[in-house]
Coordinates of C-alpha atoms and ligand atoms in Angstrom, one line a residue:
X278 CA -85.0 12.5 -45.4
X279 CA -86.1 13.2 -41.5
X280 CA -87.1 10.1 -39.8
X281 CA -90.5 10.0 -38.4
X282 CA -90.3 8.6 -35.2
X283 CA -92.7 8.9 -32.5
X284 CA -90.5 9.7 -29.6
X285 CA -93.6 10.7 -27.0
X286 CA -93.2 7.7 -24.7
X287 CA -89.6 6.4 -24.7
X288 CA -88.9 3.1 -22.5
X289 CA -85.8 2.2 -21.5
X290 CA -85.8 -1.8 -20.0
X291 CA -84.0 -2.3 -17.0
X292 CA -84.7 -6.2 -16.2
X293 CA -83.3 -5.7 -12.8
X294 CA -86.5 -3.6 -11.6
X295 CA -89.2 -6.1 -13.0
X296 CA -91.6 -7.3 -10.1
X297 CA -90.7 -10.7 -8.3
X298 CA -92.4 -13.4 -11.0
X299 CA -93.1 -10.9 -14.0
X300 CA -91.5 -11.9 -17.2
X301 CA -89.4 -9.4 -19.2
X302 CA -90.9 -10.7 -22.7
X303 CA -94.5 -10.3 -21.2
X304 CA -93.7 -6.6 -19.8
X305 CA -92.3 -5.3 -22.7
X306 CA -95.3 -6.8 -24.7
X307 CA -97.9 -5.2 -21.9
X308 CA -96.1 -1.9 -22.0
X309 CA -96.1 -1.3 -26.0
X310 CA -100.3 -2.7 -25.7
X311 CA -100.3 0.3 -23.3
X312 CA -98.7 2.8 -25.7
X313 CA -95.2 3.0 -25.2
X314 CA -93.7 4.5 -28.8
X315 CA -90.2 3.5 -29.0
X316 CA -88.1 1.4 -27.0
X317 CA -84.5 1.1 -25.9
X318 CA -82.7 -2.4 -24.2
X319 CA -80.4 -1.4 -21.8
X320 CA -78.5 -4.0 -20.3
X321 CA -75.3 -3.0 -18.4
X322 CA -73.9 -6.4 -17.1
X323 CA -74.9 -9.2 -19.3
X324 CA -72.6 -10.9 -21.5
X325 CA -72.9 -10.5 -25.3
X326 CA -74.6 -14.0 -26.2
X327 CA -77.3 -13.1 -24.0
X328 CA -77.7 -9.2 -25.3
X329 CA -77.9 -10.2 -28.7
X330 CA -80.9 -13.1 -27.7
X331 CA -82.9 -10.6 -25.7
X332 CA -81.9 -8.3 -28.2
X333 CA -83.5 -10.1 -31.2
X334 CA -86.7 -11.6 -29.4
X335 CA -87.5 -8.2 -27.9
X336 CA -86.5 -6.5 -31.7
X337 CA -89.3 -9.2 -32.9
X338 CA -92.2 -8.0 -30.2
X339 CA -91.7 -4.1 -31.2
X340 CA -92.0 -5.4 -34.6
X341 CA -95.4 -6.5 -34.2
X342 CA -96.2 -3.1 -32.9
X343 CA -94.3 -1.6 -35.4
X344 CA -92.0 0.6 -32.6
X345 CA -88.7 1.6 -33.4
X346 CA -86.1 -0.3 -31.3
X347 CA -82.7 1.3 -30.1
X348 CA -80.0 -0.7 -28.5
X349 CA -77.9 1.0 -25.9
X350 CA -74.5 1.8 -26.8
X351 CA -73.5 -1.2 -28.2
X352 CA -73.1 -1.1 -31.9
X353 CA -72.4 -4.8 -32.6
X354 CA -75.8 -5.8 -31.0
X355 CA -77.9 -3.3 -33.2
X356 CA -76.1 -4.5 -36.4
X357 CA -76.4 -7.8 -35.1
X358 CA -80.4 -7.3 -34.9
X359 CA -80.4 -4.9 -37.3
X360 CA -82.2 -2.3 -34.7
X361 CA -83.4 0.9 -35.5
X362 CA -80.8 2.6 -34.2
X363 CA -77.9 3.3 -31.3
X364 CA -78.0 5.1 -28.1
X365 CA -74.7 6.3 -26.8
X366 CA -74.4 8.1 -23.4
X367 CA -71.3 11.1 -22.8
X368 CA -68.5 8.0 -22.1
X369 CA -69.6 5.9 -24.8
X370 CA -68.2 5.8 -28.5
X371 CA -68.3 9.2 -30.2
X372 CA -71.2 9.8 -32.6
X373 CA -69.2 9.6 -35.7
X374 CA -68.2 6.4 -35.5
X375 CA -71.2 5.3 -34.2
X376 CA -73.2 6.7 -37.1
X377 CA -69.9 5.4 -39.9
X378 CA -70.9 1.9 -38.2
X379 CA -74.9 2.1 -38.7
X380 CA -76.2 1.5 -41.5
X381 CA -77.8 5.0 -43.3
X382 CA -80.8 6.3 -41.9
X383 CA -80.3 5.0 -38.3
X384 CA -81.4 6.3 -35.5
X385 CA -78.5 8.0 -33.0
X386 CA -79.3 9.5 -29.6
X387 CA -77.0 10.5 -26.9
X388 CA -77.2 12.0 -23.3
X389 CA -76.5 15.1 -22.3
X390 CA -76.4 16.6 -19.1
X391 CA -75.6 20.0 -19.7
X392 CA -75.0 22.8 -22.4
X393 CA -71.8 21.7 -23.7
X394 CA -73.0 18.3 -24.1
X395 CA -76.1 19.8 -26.5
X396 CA -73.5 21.4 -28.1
X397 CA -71.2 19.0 -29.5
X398 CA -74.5 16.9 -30.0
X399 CA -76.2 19.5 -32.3
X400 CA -72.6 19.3 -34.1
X401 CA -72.3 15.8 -34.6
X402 CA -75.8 15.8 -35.7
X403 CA -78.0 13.3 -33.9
X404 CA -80.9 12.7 -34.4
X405 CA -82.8 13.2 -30.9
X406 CA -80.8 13.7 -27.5
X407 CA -81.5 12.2 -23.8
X408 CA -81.7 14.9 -21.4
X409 CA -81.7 14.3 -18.2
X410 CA -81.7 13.4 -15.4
X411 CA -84.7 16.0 -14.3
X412 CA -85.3 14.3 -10.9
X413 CA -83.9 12.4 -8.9
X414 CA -84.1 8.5 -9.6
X415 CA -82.8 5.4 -7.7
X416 CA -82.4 3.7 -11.3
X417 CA -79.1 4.7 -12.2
X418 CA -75.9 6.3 -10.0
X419 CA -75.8 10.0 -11.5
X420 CA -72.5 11.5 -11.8
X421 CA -73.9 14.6 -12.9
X422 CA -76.1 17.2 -10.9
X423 CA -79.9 16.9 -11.4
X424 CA -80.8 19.4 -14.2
X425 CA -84.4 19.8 -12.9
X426 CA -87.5 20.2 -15.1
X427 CA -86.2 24.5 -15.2
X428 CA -83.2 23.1 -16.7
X429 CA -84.3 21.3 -19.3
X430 CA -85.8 24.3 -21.1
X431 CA -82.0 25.7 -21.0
X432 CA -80.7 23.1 -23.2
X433 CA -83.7 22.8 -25.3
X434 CA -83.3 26.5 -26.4
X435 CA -79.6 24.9 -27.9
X436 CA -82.1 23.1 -30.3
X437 CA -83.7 25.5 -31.9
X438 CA -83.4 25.4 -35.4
X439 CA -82.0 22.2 -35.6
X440 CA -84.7 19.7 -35.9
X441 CA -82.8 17.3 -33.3
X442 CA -86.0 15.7 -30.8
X443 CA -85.3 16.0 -27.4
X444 CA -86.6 13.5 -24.7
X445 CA -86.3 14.0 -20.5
X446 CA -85.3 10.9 -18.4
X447 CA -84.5 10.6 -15.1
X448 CA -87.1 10.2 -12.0
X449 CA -90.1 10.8 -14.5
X450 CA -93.6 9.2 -13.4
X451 CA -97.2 9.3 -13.7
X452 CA -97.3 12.1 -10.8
X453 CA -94.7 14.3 -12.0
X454 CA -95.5 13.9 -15.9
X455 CA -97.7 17.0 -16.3
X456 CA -95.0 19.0 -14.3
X457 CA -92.3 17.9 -16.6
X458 CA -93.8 18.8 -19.7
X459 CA -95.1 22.0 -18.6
X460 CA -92.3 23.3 -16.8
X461 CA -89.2 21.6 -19.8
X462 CA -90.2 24.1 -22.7
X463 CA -87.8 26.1 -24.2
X464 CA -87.8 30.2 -25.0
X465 CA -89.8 29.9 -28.1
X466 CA -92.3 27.4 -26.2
X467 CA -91.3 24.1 -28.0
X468 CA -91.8 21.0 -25.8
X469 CA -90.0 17.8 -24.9
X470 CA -90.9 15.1 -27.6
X471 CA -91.1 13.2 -25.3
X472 CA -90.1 11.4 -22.1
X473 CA -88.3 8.3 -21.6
X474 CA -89.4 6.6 -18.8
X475 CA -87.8 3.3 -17.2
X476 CA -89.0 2.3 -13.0
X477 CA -92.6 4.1 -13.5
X478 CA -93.4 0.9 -16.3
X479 CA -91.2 -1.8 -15.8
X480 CA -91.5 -2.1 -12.4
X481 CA -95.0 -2.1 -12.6
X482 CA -97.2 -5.4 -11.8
X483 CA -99.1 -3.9 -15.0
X484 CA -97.2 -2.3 -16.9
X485 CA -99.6 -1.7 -19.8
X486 CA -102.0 0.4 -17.1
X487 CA -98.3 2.4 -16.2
X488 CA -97.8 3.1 -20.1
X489 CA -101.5 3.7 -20.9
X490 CA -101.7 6.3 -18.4
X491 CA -98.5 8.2 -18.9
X492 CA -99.7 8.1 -22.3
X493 CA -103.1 9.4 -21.8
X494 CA -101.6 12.5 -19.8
X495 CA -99.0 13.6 -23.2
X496 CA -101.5 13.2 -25.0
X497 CA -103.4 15.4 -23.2
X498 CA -100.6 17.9 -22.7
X499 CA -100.3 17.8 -26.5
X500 CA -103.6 18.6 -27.3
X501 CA -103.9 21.6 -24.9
X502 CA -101.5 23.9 -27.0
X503 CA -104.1 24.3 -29.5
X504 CA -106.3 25.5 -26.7
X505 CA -104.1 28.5 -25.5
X506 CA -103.2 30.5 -28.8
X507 CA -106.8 30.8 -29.4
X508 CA -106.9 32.7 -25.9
X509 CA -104.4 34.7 -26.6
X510 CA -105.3 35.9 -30.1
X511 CA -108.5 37.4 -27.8
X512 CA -106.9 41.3 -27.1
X513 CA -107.8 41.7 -23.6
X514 CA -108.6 45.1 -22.7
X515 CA -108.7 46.9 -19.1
X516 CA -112.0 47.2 -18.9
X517 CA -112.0 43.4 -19.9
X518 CA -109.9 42.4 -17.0
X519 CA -112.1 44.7 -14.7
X520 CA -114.9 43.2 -15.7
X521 CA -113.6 39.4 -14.6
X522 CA -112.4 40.5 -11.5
X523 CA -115.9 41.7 -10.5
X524 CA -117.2 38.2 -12.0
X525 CA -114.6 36.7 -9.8
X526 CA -115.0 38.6 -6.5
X527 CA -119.1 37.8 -6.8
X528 CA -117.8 34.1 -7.3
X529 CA -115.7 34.0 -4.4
X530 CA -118.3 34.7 -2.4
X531 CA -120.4 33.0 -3.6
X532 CA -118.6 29.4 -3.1
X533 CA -116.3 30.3 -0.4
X534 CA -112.9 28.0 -2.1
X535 CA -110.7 27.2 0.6
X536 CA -108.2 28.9 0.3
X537 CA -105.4 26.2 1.7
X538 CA -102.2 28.5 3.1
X539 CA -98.7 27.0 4.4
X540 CA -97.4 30.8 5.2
X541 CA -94.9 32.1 8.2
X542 CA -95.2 32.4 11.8
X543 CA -95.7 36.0 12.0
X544 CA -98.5 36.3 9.6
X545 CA -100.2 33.5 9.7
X546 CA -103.6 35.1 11.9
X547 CA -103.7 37.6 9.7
X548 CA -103.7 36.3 6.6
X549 CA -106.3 34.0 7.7
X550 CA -108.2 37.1 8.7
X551 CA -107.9 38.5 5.4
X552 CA -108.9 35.3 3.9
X553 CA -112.1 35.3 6.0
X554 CA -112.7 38.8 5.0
X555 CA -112.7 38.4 0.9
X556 CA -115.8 35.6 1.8
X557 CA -112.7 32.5 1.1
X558 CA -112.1 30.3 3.5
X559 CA -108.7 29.6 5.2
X560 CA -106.7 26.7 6.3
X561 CA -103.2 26.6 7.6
X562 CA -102.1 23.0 7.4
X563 CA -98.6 22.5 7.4
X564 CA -98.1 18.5 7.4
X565 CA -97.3 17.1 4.8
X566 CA -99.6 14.1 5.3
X567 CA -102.6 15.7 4.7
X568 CA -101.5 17.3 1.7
X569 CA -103.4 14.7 -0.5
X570 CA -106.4 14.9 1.2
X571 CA -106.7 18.8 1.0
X572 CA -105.8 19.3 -2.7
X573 CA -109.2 17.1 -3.2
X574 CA -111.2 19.8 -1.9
X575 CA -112.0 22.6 -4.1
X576 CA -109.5 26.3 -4.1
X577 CA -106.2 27.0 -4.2
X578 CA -103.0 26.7 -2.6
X579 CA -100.2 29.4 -1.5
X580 CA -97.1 28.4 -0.3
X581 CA -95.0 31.0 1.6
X582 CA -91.5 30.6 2.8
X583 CA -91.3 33.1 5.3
X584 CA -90.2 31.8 7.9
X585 CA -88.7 28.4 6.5
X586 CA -88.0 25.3 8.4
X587 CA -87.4 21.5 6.7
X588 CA -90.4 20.5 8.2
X589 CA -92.3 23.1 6.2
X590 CA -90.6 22.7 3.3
X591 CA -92.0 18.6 3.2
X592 CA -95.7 19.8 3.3
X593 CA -94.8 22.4 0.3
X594 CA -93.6 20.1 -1.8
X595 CA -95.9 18.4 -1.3
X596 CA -98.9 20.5 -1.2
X597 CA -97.6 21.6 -4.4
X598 CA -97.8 18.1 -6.6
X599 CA -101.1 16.9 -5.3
X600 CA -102.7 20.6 -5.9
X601 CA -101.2 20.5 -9.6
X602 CA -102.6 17.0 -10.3
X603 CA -106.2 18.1 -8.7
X604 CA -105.2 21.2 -11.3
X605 CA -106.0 23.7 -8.8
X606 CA -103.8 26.8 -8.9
X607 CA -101.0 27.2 -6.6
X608 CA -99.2 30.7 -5.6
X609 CA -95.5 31.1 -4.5
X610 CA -94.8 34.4 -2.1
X611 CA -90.6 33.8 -1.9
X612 CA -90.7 35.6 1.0
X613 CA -87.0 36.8 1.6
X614 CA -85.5 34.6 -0.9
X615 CA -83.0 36.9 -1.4
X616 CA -82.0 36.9 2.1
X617 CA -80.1 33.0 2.3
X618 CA -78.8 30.0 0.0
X619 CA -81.5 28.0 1.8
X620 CA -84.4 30.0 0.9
X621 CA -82.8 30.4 -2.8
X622 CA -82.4 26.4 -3.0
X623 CA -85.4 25.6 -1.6
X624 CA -87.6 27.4 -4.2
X625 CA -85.7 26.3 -7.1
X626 CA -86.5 23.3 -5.5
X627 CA -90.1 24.2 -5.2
X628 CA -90.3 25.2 -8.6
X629 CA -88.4 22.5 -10.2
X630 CA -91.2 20.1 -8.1
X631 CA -94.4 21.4 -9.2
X632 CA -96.1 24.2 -11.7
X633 CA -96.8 27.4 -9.9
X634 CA -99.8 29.5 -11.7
X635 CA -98.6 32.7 -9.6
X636 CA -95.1 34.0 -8.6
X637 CA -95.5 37.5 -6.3
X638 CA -92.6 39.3 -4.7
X639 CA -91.6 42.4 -3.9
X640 CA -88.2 43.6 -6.6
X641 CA -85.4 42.2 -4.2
X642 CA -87.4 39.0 -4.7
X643 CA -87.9 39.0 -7.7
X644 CA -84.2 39.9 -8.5
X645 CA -82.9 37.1 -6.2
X646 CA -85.4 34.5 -7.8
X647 CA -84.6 35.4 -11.4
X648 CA -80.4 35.6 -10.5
X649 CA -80.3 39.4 -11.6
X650 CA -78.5 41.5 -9.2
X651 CA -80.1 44.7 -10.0
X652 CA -82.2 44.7 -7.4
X653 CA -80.6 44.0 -3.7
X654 CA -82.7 43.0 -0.7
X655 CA -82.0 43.2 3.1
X656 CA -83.5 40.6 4.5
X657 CA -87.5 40.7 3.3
X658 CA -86.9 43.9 2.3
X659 CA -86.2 45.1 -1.5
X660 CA -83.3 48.2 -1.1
X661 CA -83.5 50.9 -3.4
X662 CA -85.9 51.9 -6.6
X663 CA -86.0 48.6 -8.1
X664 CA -85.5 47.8 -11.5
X665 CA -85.0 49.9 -14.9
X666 CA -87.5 48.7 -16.8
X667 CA -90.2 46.7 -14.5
X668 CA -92.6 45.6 -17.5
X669 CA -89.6 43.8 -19.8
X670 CA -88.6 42.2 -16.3
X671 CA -92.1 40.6 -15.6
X672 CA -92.5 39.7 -18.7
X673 CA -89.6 37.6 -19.5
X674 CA -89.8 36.1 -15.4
X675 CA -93.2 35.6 -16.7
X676 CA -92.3 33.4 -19.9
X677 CA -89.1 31.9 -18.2
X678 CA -91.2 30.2 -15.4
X679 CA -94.4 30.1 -17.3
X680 CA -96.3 31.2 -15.1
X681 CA -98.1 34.7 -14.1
X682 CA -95.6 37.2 -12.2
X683 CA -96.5 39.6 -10.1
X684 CA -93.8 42.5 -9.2
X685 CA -95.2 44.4 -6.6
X686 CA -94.0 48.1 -5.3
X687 CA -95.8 51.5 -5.3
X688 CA -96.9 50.6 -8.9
X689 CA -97.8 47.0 -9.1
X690 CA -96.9 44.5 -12.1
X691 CA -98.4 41.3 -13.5
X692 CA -97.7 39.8 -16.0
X693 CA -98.7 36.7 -17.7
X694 CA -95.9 37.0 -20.3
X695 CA -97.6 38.4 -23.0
X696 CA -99.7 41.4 -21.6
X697 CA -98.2 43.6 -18.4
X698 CA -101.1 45.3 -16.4
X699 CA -99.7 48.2 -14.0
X700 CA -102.0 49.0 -10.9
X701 CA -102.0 52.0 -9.6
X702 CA -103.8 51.8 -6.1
X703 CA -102.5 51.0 -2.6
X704 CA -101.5 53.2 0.5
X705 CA -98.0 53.8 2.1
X706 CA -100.1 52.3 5.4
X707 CA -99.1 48.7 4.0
X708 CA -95.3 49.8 4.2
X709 CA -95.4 50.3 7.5
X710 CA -97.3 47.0 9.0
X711 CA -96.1 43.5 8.2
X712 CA -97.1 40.8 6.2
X713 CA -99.3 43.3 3.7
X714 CA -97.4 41.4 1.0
X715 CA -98.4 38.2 2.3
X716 CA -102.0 39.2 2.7
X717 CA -101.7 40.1 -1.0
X718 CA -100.7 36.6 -1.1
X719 CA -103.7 35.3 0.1
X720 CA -106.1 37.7 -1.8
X721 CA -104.2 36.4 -5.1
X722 CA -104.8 32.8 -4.3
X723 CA -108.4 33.4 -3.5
X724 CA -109.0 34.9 -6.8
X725 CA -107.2 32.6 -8.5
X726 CA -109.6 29.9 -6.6
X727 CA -113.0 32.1 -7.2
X728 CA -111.8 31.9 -11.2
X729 CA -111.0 28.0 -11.1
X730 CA -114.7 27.8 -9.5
X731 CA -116.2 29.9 -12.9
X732 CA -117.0 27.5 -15.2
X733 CA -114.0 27.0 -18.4
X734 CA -111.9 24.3 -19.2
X735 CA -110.1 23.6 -15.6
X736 CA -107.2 22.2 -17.9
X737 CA -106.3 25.8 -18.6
X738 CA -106.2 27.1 -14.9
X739 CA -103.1 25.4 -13.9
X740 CA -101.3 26.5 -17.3
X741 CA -99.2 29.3 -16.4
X742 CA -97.9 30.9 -19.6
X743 CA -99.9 33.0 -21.3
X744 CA -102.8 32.5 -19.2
X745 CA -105.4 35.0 -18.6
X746 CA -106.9 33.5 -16.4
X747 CA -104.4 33.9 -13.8
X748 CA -103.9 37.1 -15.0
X749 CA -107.2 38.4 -14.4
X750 CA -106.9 36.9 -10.7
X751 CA -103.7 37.8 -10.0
X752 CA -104.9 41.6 -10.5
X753 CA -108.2 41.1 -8.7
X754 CA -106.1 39.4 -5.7
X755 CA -103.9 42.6 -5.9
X756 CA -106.3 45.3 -6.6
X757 CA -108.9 44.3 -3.5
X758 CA -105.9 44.7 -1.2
X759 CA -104.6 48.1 -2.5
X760 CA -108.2 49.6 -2.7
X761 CA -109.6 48.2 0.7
X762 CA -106.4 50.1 2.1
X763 CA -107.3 53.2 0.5
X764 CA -110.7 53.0 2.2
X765 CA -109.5 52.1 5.0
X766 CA -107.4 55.3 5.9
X767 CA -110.2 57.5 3.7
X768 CA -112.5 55.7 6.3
X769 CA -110.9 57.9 9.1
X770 CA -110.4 55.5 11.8
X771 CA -106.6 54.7 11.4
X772 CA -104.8 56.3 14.1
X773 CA -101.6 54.5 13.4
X774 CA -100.9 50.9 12.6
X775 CA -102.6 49.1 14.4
X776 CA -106.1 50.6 13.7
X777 CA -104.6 50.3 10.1
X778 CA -104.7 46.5 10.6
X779 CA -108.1 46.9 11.6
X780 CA -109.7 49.6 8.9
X781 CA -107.7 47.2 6.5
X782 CA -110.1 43.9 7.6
X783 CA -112.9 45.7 7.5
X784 CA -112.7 47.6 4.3
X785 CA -111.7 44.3 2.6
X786 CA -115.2 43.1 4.5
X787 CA -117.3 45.3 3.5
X788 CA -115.4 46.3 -0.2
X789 CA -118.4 46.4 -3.0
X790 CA -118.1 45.6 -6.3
X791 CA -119.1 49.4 -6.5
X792 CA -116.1 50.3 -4.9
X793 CA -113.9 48.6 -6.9
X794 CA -115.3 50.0 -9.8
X795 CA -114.9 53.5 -8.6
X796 CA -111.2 53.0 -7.3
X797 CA -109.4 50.4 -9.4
X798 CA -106.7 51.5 -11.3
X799 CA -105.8 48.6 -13.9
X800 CA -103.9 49.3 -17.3
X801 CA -103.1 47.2 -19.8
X802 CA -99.2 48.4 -20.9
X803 CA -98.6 46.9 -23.8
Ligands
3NM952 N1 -80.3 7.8 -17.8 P1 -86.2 6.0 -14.1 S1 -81.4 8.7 -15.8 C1 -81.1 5.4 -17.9 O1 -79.7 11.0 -16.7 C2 -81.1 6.7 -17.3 O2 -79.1 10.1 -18.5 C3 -80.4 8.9 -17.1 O3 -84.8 5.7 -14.8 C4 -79.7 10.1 -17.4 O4 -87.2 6.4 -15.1 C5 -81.7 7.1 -16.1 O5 -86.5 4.7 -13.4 C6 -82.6 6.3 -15.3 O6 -85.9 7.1 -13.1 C7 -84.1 6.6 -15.5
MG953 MG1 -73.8 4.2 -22.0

């Protein structure tokens, strides 16, 4: 018989953080009034007479609340207090003489840091495993490398099928929470159970407010998954996604989102130009102080790391967390990422900080982001005819970083993981000036901001996978760009680049909803 435990939030004591005058007894009473679901004592120093006390009073306190109690990896003091179960980590005893101790039906967890780990775990048959740590945390001395909230998906895919739970740990608080559980889902979209949580409660003055409100945003989390099948059992069509990106074009200018940009050096005037021109409005703040204050205001956010510098990179990660908890949508151009190890660890760094809604690069991009090397790039430049079968590539890029993928090249691609729309518009003209795929980057983050300002559930706008929502923007974003260029050279006054620049601007100024009626080229592949 399967044990129901509630696993959703997991504390792990660790008297050494409590506050200066806060009773342990008291805190681990506050924190299960504020919802904590199970509990584990860790105590790594203190001799065994004392274990067992705190052991036995703490065992009577989640009694009252009726949560489960697990002692870490000491046998003797579970039997001794006859705990729910045992928590072992990778040095500790093995499994099968922890469970030959226990009594039947209790509860055995155990750490794992990596595949192998899940492995043997899903062969000794625990019952839930520890996975972590996701971020970094000044809790405990890691010997292993961060596994990153990415990472955690990785070794949740080794559950499948087995009916093990699965908790994160490591670094996890009330400002990264919604991050973690969106970004640690595996393949087949199952979710953490949970999180196990120790710094973010216990060393909290009030640490039933701490639990309450990590509670209050699983729950939440939870809840939403009944929200998005709905919205995909609704068959979008082309003429569909035309028809919202005319809605959000005439909603773009009608609120003018700002449109908040940290982007490279050499485009940086011009994509604020282009910004101007779709009706948003642009600003290029790069410090990482005002981060907070700019994610209150309503739009979007586009980080670009084209010409990346450590100060940057602060502002961007950032920018990124406070625009996720203000749930606005946030667009990643990984400009070049192809080109060094420091733009390659920087945005898995980036994306293991925060949710994007939007991923865009050109196929060398997309190649070095997703570690396929069948696309090469020089620089910020894709080399050859990029990949085999484009709409199975943005698809899975698409489900693997839940979020909406855009592959663009003479055909363009975006895919929300689910359906792939090709585009069919654009001019060679954007080949041959620069930053025309960051300007596509700043079109796709205003229509991602014009459909945040339409009224639906803003919950949804930040969700990545299987959102079309983003979808829909992602193509408007794209499809303004590509057709404004077409009327720009059919407009006859581009005598070379420069006045391409120009026509460019002005087309995407004066662009109609007529006009992109009469030239988009959207279709739904599949
Ligand atoms: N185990 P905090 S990380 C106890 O990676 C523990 O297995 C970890 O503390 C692991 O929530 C960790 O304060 C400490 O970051 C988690
Ligand atoms: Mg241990």
């Amino acid at each position: 018989m399967s044990k129901q435990i509630d696993y959703s939030l997991y504390l792990v004591t660790g008297r050494e953080l409590l506050p200066p005058g806060k009773d342990y007894y008291e805190s681990l009473e506050e924190s299960l009034q504020g919802g904590v679901t199970i509990v584990q004592i860790r105590e790594k120093v203190t001799e065994t007479r004392e274990f067992v006390e705190i052991a036995a009073k703490s065992k009577a306190i989640c009694d009252k609340y009726n949560v489960p109690l697990i002692i870490n990896d000491r046998v003797d003091v579970a039997l001794a207090v006859n705990a729910s179960g045992v928590h072992v980590g990778q040095t500790d005893m093995p499994v099968d003489v922890v469970k030959r101790l226990l009594p039947i039906g209790s509860i055995v967890g155990v750490s794992c840091n990596n595949l192998d780990h899940v492995k043997v775990a899903v062969n000794d048959g625990v019952d839930y495993i520890g996975i972590g740590s996701v971020w970094s945390t000044k809790t405990k001395s890691l010997t292993s490398p961060l596994v990153g909230v990415r990472g955690v998906g990785v070794l949740l895919d080794a559950l499948e099928g087995t009916g093990i739970k699965a908790v994160a740990i490591g670094g996890i608080k009330s400002t990264n929470l919604l991050r973690t559980l969106y970004g640690a889902v595996s393949q087949i979209g199952h979710i953490l159970d949970g999180v196990a949580v120790v710094s973010d409660i216990v060393a909290s003055q009030n640490p039933q407010n701490a639990a309450a409100n990590l509670s209050a945003i699983i729950h939440k989390f939870k809840a939403q998954k009944h929200i998005v099948p709905a919205m995909i059992s609704t068959p979008l069509t082309s003429e569909g996604v035309l028809k919202q990106v005319l809605d959000i074009f005439a909603a773009i200018k009608k609120t003018s989102p700002l449109i908040h940009q940290i982007t490279n050096t050499v485009v940086s005037t011009q994509s604020a130009n282009i910004t101007l021109a779709l009706g948003a409005s642009p600003i290029m703040a790069t410090s990482a102080k005002e981060m907070q204050d700019l994610s209150k205001i309503p739009g979007a956010l586009l980080v670009n790391i084209g010409t990346l510098v450590d100060d940057t990179k602060e502002g961007m990660l950032a920018s990124g967390l406070y625009a996720n908890l203000a749930r606005k949508p946030v667009v990643l151009d990984p400009v070049g990422v192809g080109a060094s190890q420091y733009r390659k660890d920087t945005i898995n760094e980036l994306l293991d900080t925060w949710q994007v809604s939007v991923i865009k690069g050109n196929a060398g991009e997309l190649a070095a982001l997703s570690g396929t090397s069948e696309v090469e790039s020089k620089g910020v430049d894709s080399v050859g005819d990029g990949f085999k079968d484009p709409i199975s590539f943005v698809r899975n890029l698409a489900r693997k970083e839940r979020c909406v993928v855009v592959l663009t090249g003479k055909v363009d691609y975006v895919s929300d993981g689910k359906l792939v729309v090709a585009l069919h518009n654009g001019h060679e003209m954007l080949g041959r000036i620069t930053g025309s795929g960051c300007m596509a980057g700043s079109c796709i983050a205003s229509f991602c901001a014009g459909q945040a300002s339409l009224p639906h559930d803003d919950e949804i706008i930040t969700r990545g996978f299987a959102n079309q929502y983003m979808l829909c923007a992602a193509v408007g974003g794209i499809t303004v760009l590509n057709v404004a260029a077409e009327m720009a050279v059919a407009s006859g006054n581009v005598r070379g680049t420069g006045t391409f620049l120009s026509a460019l601007t002005d087309a995407l100024c004066q662009l109609s909803p007529a006009d992109i009626v009469s030239h988009a080229s959207i279709r739904i592949c599949t």
